[in-house]
Amino acid sequence: MAAHASVQARGTRARAPHHSTLGWALPVTLGVILGWYATSIVRGGGVLTGGQLALGLISGAVLAVLCFGLGRMQKRLPRELRAAAYGALLGGSIGFLYSLSGKSVLAASVLGLLTGVGMLLAAFYVFYTHEN
């Protein structure tokens, strides 16, 4: 009697996941900003070279891919791990940009760690207070 409930209707197919415009536009925008800023730091007001352009394109593309991937999987992560992922992404990006300015690796690591911890705390607070 209940066999009809398990029969699949005609014409229905599994659909690809829908990505909103903001879901891809925000990572691309962040990647462009980081790539442009990395290129301008390394260039230092001089003439743009191919190596500097490649550095900006590759670093921007890496950040965009990481942001897109985190955006796709963030709902499956517990709030602690999600906050740590956002903190690591921001801390790594800030530390990388600071290291391009010619500062020491230790100074870039400390600045990246401090901003990453700040982002972790802020993201955890937001995720904890907006939990269903």
PDB file of C-alpha atoms in Angstrom:
ATOM      1  CA  MET A   1       0.000   0.000   0.000  1.00  0.00           C
ATOM      2  CA  ALA A   2       2.794   2.453   0.760  1.00  0.00           C
ATOM      3  CA  ALA A   3       4.935   1.398  -2.209  1.00  0.00           C
ATOM      4  CA  HIS A   4       3.899   4.425  -4.253  1.00  0.00           C
ATOM      5  CA  ALA A   5       5.635   6.751  -1.806  1.00  0.00           C
ATOM      6  CA  SER A   6       9.070   5.428  -2.763  1.00  0.00           C
ATOM      7  CA  VAL A   7       8.671   5.702  -6.535  1.00  0.00           C
ATOM      8  CA  GLN A   8      10.571   8.617  -8.065  1.00  0.00           C
ATOM      9  CA  ALA A   9       8.544  11.028 -10.159  1.00  0.00           C
ATOM     10  CA  ARG A  10       9.319  11.348 -13.858  1.00  0.00           C
ATOM     11  CA  GLY A  11      11.546  14.092 -15.090  1.00  0.00           C
ATOM     12  CA  THR A  12      13.269  14.780 -11.793  1.00  0.00           C
ATOM     13  CA  ARG A  13      17.032  14.848 -11.790  1.00  0.00           C
ATOM     14  CA  ALA A  14      19.615  15.679  -9.217  1.00  0.00           C
ATOM     15  CA  ARG A  15      20.578  19.320  -9.687  1.00  0.00           C
ATOM     16  CA  ALA A  16      23.948  20.903  -9.226  1.00  0.00           C
ATOM     17  CA  PRO A  17      24.272  23.048  -6.110  1.00  0.00           C
ATOM     18  CA  HIS A  18      23.288  26.648  -6.695  1.00  0.00           C
ATOM     19  CA  HIS A  19      25.922  29.254  -5.892  1.00  0.00           C
ATOM     20  CA  SER A  20      24.657  32.717  -5.136  1.00  0.00           C
ATOM     21  CA  THR A  21      26.267  35.766  -6.678  1.00  0.00           C
ATOM     22  CA  LEU A  22      27.660  36.818  -3.310  1.00  0.00           C
ATOM     23  CA  GLY A  23      29.054  33.293  -2.851  1.00  0.00           C
ATOM     24  CA  TRP A  24      31.556  33.789  -5.651  1.00  0.00           C
ATOM     25  CA  ALA A  25      31.727  37.611  -5.911  1.00  0.00           C
ATOM     26  CA  LEU A  26      33.013  38.134  -2.365  1.00  0.00           C
ATOM     27  CA  PRO A  27      35.947  35.679  -2.671  1.00  0.00           C
ATOM     28  CA  VAL A  28      36.875  37.108  -6.082  1.00  0.00           C
ATOM     29  CA  THR A  29      36.765  40.662  -4.710  1.00  0.00           C
ATOM     30  CA  LEU A  30      38.896  39.730  -1.701  1.00  0.00           C
ATOM     31  CA  GLY A  31      41.355  37.941  -3.987  1.00  0.00           C
ATOM     32  CA  VAL A  32      41.634  40.949  -6.299  1.00  0.00           C
ATOM     33  CA  ILE A  33      42.208  43.292  -3.364  1.00  0.00           C
ATOM     34  CA  LEU A  34      44.879  41.064  -1.810  1.00  0.00           C
ATOM     35  CA  GLY A  35      46.591  40.509  -5.162  1.00  0.00           C
ATOM     36  CA  TRP A  36      46.596  44.216  -5.993  1.00  0.00           C
ATOM     37  CA  TYR A  37      47.904  45.113  -2.550  1.00  0.00           C
ATOM     38  CA  ALA A  38      50.620  42.447  -2.672  1.00  0.00           C
ATOM     39  CA  THR A  39      51.729  43.715  -6.071  1.00  0.00           C
ATOM     40  CA  SER A  40      51.809  47.318  -4.912  1.00  0.00           C
ATOM     41  CA  ILE A  41      53.836  46.423  -1.788  1.00  0.00           C
ATOM     42  CA  VAL A  42      56.471  44.532  -3.766  1.00  0.00           C
ATOM     43  CA  ARG A  43      56.560  47.125  -6.545  1.00  0.00           C
ATOM     44  CA  GLY A  44      57.309  49.944  -4.109  1.00  0.00           C
ATOM     45  CA  GLY A  45      56.394  52.685  -6.590  1.00  0.00           C
ATOM     46  CA  GLY A  46      58.676  51.382  -9.324  1.00  0.00           C
ATOM     47  CA  VAL A  47      57.905  49.802 -12.654  1.00  0.00           C
ATOM     48  CA  LEU A  48      55.675  46.730 -12.635  1.00  0.00           C
ATOM     49  CA  THR A  49      57.508  43.567 -13.660  1.00  0.00           C
ATOM     50  CA  GLY A  50      56.223  40.160 -14.681  1.00  0.00           C
ATOM     51  CA  GLY A  51      57.327  38.534 -11.450  1.00  0.00           C
ATOM     52  CA  GLN A  52      55.482  41.089  -9.362  1.00  0.00           C
ATOM     53  CA  LEU A  53      52.365  40.650 -11.469  1.00  0.00           C
ATOM     54  CA  ALA A  54      52.595  36.873 -11.144  1.00  0.00           C
ATOM     55  CA  LEU A  55      52.950  37.188  -7.371  1.00  0.00           C
ATOM     56  CA  GLY A  56      49.806  39.306  -7.200  1.00  0.00           C
ATOM     57  CA  LEU A  57      47.787  37.031  -9.484  1.00  0.00           C
ATOM     58  CA  ILE A  58      48.801  33.829  -7.730  1.00  0.00           C
ATOM     59  CA  SER A  59      48.339  35.163  -4.179  1.00  0.00           C
ATOM     60  CA  GLY A  60      44.961  36.651  -5.098  1.00  0.00           C
ATOM     61  CA  ALA A  61      43.826  33.423  -6.752  1.00  0.00           C
ATOM     62  CA  VAL A  62      44.911  31.349  -3.744  1.00  0.00           C
ATOM     63  CA  LEU A  63      42.984  33.581  -1.354  1.00  0.00           C
ATOM     64  CA  ALA A  64      39.904  33.539  -3.599  1.00  0.00           C
ATOM     65  CA  VAL A  65      39.929  29.730  -3.800  1.00  0.00           C
ATOM     66  CA  LEU A  66      40.401  29.377  -0.033  1.00  0.00           C
ATOM     67  CA  CYS A  67      37.582  31.855   0.685  1.00  0.00           C
ATOM     68  CA  PHE A  68      35.278  30.112  -1.793  1.00  0.00           C
ATOM     69  CA  GLY A  69      36.035  26.719  -0.272  1.00  0.00           C
ATOM     70  CA  LEU A  70      35.488  27.966   3.270  1.00  0.00           C
ATOM     71  CA  GLY A  71      32.226  29.569   2.225  1.00  0.00           C
ATOM     72  CA  ARG A  72      31.014  26.269   0.752  1.00  0.00           C
ATOM     73  CA  MET A  73      31.827  24.155   3.787  1.00  0.00           C
ATOM     74  CA  GLN A  74      31.296  26.564   6.689  1.00  0.00           C
ATOM     75  CA  LYS A  75      27.797  25.314   7.531  1.00  0.00           C
ATOM     76  CA  ARG A  76      29.142  21.792   8.091  1.00  0.00           C
ATOM     77  CA  LEU A  77      31.788  22.915  10.573  1.00  0.00           C
ATOM     78  CA  PRO A  78      31.183  23.369  14.305  1.00  0.00           C
ATOM     79  CA  ARG A  79      31.377  26.981  15.402  1.00  0.00           C
ATOM     80  CA  GLU A  80      34.798  26.585  17.057  1.00  0.00           C
ATOM     81  CA  LEU A  81      36.407  25.122  13.954  1.00  0.00           C
ATOM     82  CA  ARG A  82      34.637  27.637  11.691  1.00  0.00           C
ATOM     83  CA  ALA A  83      35.950  30.530  13.789  1.00  0.00           C
ATOM     84  CA  ALA A  84      39.454  29.023  13.741  1.00  0.00           C
ATOM     85  CA  ALA A  85      39.283  28.702   9.950  1.00  0.00           C
ATOM     86  CA  TYR A  86      38.337  32.363   9.551  1.00  0.00           C
ATOM     87  CA  GLY A  87      41.082  33.349  11.990  1.00  0.00           C
ATOM     88  CA  ALA A  88      43.692  31.301  10.133  1.00  0.00           C
ATOM     89  CA  LEU A  89      42.631  32.756   6.788  1.00  0.00           C
ATOM     90  CA  LEU A  90      42.822  36.358   7.984  1.00  0.00           C
ATOM     91  CA  GLY A  91      45.987  35.850  10.051  1.00  0.00           C
ATOM     92  CA  GLY A  92      47.769  34.131   7.204  1.00  0.00           C
ATOM     93  CA  SER A  93      46.776  36.844   4.741  1.00  0.00           C
ATOM     94  CA  ILE A  94      47.846  39.703   6.996  1.00  0.00           C
ATOM     95  CA  GLY A  95      51.113  37.972   7.908  1.00  0.00           C
ATOM     96  CA  PHE A  96      51.860  37.337   4.222  1.00  0.00           C
ATOM     97  CA  LEU A  97      51.223  40.957   3.254  1.00  0.00           C
ATOM     98  CA  TYR A  98      53.319  42.239   6.163  1.00  0.00           C
ATOM     99  CA  SER A  99      56.190  39.946   5.209  1.00  0.00           C
ATOM    100  CA  LEU A 100      56.196  41.422   1.693  1.00  0.00           C
ATOM    101  CA  SER A 101      57.041  44.824   3.147  1.00  0.00           C
ATOM    102  CA  GLY A 102      60.516  43.605   4.105  1.00  0.00           C
ATOM    103  CA  LYS A 103      59.920  43.037   7.795  1.00  0.00           C
ATOM    104  CA  SER A 104      61.293  39.979   9.556  1.00  0.00           C
ATOM    105  CA  VAL A 105      59.549  36.640   9.503  1.00  0.00           C
ATOM    106  CA  LEU A 106      59.108  36.827  13.272  1.00  0.00           C
ATOM    107  CA  ALA A 107      57.371  40.215  13.081  1.00  0.00           C
ATOM    108  CA  ALA A 108      55.107  39.006  10.266  1.00  0.00           C
ATOM    109  CA  SER A 109      54.285  35.839  12.202  1.00  0.00           C
ATOM    110  CA  VAL A 110      53.452  37.749  15.377  1.00  0.00           C
ATOM    111  CA  LEU A 111      51.227  40.218  13.523  1.00  0.00           C
ATOM    112  CA  GLY A 112      49.505  37.375  11.654  1.00  0.00           C
ATOM    113  CA  LEU A 113      48.998  35.457  14.876  1.00  0.00           C
ATOM    114  CA  LEU A 114      47.565  38.469  16.714  1.00  0.00           C
ATOM    115  CA  THR A 115      45.133  39.364  13.937  1.00  0.00           C
ATOM    116  CA  GLY A 116      44.206  35.701  13.517  1.00  0.00           C
ATOM    117  CA  VAL A 117      43.410  35.341  17.214  1.00  0.00           C
ATOM    118  CA  GLY A 118      41.392  38.554  17.101  1.00  0.00           C
ATOM    119  CA  MET A 119      39.396  37.235  14.144  1.00  0.00           C
ATOM    120  CA  LEU A 120      38.927  33.872  15.854  1.00  0.00           C
ATOM    121  CA  LEU A 121      37.478  35.572  18.948  1.00  0.00           C
ATOM    122  CA  ALA A 122      35.240  37.907  16.941  1.00  0.00           C
ATOM    123  CA  ALA A 123      33.987  35.118  14.668  1.00  0.00           C
ATOM    124  CA  PHE A 124      33.357  32.792  17.612  1.00  0.00           C
ATOM    125  CA  TYR A 125      31.349  35.507  19.352  1.00  0.00           C
ATOM    126  CA  VAL A 126      29.233  36.104  16.243  1.00  0.00           C
ATOM    127  CA  PHE A 127      28.678  32.390  15.605  1.00  0.00           C
ATOM    128  CA  TYR A 128      27.856  31.714  19.270  1.00  0.00           C
ATOM    129  CA  THR A 129      25.356  34.562  19.632  1.00  0.00           C
ATOM    130  CA  HIS A 130      23.623  33.885  16.298  1.00  0.00           C
ATOM    131  CA  GLU A 131      23.232  30.144  16.765  1.00  0.00           C
ATOM    132  CA  ASN A 132      19.756  28.725  16.154  1.00  0.00           C
TER     133      ASN A 132
END
